[in-house]
Coordinates of C-alpha atoms in Angstrom, one line a residue:
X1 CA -133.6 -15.1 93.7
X2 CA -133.1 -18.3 95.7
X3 CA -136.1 -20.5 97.9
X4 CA -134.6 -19.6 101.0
X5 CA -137.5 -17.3 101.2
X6 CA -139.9 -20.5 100.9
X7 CA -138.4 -22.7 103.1
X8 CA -139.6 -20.0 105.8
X9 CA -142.9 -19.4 104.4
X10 CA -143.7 -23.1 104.4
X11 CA -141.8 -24.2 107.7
X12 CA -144.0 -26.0 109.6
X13 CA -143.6 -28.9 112.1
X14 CA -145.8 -31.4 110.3
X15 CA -144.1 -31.0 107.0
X16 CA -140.9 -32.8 106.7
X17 CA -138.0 -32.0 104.7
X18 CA -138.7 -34.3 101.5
X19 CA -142.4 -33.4 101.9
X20 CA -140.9 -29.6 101.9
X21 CA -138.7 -29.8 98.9
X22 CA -141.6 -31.0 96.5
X23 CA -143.4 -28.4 97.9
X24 CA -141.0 -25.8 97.1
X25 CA -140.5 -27.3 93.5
X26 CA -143.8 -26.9 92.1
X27 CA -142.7 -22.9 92.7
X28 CA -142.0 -21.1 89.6
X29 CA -139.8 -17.5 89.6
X30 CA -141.9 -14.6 88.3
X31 CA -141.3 -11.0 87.9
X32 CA -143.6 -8.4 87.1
X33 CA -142.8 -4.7 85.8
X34 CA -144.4 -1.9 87.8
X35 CA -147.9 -1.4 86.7
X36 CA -148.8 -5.2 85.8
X37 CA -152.2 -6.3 86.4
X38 CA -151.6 -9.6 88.2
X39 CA -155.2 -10.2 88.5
X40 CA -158.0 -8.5 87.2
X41 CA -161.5 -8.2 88.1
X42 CA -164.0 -11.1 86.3
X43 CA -161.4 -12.9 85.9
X44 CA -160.8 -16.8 87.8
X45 CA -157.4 -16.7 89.7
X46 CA -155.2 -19.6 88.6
X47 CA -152.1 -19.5 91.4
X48 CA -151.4 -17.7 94.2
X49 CA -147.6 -15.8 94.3
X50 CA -145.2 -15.2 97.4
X51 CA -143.3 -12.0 96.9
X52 CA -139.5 -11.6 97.1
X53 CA -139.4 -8.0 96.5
X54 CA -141.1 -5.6 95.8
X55 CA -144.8 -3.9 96.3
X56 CA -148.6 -4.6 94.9
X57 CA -152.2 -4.1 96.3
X58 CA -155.4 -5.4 95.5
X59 CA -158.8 -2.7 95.1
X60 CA -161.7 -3.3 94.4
X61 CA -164.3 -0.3 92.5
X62 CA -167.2 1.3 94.7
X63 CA -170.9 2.3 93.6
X64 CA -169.4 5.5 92.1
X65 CA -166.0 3.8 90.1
X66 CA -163.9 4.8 92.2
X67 CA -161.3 2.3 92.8
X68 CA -160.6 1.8 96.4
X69 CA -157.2 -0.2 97.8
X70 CA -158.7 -2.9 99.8
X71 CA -155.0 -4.3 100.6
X72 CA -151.1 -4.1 100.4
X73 CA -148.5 -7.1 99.5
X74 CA -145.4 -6.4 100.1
X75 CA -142.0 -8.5 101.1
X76 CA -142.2 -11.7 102.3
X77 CA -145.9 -12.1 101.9
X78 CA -148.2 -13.9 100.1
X79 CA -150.6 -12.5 97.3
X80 CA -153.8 -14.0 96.9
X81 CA -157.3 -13.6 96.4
X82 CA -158.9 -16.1 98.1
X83 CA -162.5 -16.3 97.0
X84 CA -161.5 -16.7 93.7
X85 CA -158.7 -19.0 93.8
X86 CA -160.6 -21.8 95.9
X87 CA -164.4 -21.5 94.9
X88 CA -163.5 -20.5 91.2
X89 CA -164.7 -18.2 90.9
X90 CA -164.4 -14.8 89.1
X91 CA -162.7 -12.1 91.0
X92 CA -164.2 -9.2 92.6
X93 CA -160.8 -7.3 92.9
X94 CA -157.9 -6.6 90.7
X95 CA -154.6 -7.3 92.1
X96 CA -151.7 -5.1 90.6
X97 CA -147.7 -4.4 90.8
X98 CA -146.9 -1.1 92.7
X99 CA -143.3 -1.1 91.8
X100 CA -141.2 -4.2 90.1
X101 CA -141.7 -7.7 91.8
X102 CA -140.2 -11.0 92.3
X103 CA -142.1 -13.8 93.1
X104 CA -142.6 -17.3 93.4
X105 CA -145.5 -18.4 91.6
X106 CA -147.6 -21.8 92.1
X107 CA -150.4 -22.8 90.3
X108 CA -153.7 -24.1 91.0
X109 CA -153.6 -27.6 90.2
X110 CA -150.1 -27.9 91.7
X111 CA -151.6 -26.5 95.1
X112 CA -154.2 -28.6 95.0
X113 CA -152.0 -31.9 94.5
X114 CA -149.8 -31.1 97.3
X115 CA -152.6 -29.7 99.7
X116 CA -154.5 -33.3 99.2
X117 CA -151.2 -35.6 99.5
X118 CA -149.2 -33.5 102.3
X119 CA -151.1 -33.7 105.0
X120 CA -149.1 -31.1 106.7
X121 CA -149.6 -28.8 104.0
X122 CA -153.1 -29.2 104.9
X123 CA -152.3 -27.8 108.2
X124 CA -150.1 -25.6 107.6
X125 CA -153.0 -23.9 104.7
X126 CA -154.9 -24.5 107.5
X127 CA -152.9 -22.1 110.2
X128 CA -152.5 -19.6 107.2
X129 CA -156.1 -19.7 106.2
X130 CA -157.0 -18.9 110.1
X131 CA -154.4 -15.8 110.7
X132 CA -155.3 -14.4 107.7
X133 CA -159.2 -14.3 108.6
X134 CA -158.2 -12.5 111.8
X135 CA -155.5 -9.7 110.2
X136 CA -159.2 -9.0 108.2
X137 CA -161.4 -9.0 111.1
X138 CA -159.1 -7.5 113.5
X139 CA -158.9 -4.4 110.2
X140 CA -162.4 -4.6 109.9
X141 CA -162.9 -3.5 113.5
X142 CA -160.0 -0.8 113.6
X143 CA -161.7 1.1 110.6
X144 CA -164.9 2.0 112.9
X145 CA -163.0 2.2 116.3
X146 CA -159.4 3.7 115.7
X147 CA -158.8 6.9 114.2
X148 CA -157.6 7.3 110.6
X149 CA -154.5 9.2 111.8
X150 CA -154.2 6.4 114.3
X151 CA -154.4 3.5 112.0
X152 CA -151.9 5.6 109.9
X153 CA -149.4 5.4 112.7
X154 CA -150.0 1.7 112.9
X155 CA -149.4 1.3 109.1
X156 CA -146.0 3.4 109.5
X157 CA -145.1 1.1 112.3
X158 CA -146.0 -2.7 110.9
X159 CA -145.4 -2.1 107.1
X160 CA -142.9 1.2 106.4
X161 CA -142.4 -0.4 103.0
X162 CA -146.2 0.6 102.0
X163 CA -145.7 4.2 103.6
X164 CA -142.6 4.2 101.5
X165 CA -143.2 2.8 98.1
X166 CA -147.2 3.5 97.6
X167 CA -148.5 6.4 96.4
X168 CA -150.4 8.2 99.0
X169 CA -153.8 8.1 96.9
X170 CA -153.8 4.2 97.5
X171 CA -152.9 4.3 100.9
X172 CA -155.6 7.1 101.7
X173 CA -158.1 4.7 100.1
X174 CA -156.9 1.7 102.3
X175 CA -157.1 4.1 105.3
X176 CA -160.6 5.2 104.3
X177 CA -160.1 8.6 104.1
X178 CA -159.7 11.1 101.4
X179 CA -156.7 12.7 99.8
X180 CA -157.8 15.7 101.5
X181 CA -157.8 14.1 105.2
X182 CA -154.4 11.8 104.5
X183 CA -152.6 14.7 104.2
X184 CA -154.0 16.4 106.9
X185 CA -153.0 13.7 108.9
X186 CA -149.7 13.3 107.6
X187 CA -149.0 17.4 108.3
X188 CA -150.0 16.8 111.8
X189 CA -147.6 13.6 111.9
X190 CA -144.6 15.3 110.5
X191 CA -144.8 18.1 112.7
X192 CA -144.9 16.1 115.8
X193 CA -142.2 14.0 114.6

């Protein structure tokens, strides 16, 4: 793996290049076999990864125990859970690998430091912080106005590495549906395809 993939991730016109390379050095390479529990439930998330390759998603368990995928990480991304991360807090979600991933990992403290001494960091967390609160308000909205096989076509479209590499259980659960529906939908999909 090499931190070409960070340099994009944390480009940003307020961070300059020295200010960029400590950044990228408190980064640590991590990899994680298929079926790793990156983050589980209860417990208080100490880091935050960007993935190289490969695929995970975060659930969460409803009243009955069922667990239900609440969201995909795939290339290029970074995988977080928020609420736990910066209010400490124990987490209401697990976070797991879907197939083998390589990531750069950086801890807590080390986040912390830069965010307080960069001030560009600050902004750029800032930026981040903002278009992520949108992607989950903008979802929130599509799950009561778009239809499932509609949203499904969407996911195809944006992310084909979820469509490709998840099994379709998890992504029926993201799409709110039920096994039964998903592959209704995806029926009617391939046959108009």
């Amino acid at each position: 793996m090499t931190k070409e993939l960070l340099y994009h991730i944390y480009s940003h016109p307020l961070i300059g290049e020295t200010e960029l390379e400590k950044i990228i050095q408190a980064h640590q390479s991590v990899s994680f076999k298929k079926g790793t529990f990156i983050l589980k439930e209860g417990e208080i998330s100490d880091g935050y990864l960007i993935m190289e390759n490969g695929l995970m998603r975060s659930f969460a368990h409803n009243y009955n125990g069922n667990d239900i995928t609440t969201d995909f990480f795939s290339n290029q991304e970074i995988v977080i859970e928020v609420l736990s991360l910066f209010q400490r807090m124990p987490a209401g979600e697990n976070i797991q690998a879907l197939t083998d991933c390589e990531c750069w990992e950086i801890k807590f403290d080390a986040f912390q430091e830069l965010f307080h001494s960069i001030p560009g960091f600050t902004e750029w967390g800032r930026l981040w912080m903002t278009n992520r609160l949108f992607h989950f308000k903008q979802r929130s909205v599509e799950m009561v106005t778009i239809s499932a096989k509609d949203r499904y076509l969407q996911l195809i479209k944006e992310k084909p590495q979820i469509v490709l590499q998840s099994p379709l259980k998890y992504i029926a659960s993201y799409l709110g549906i039920t096994d039964t529906s998903f592959s209704r939908i995806r029926k009617e999909v391939s046959q108009e395809n």
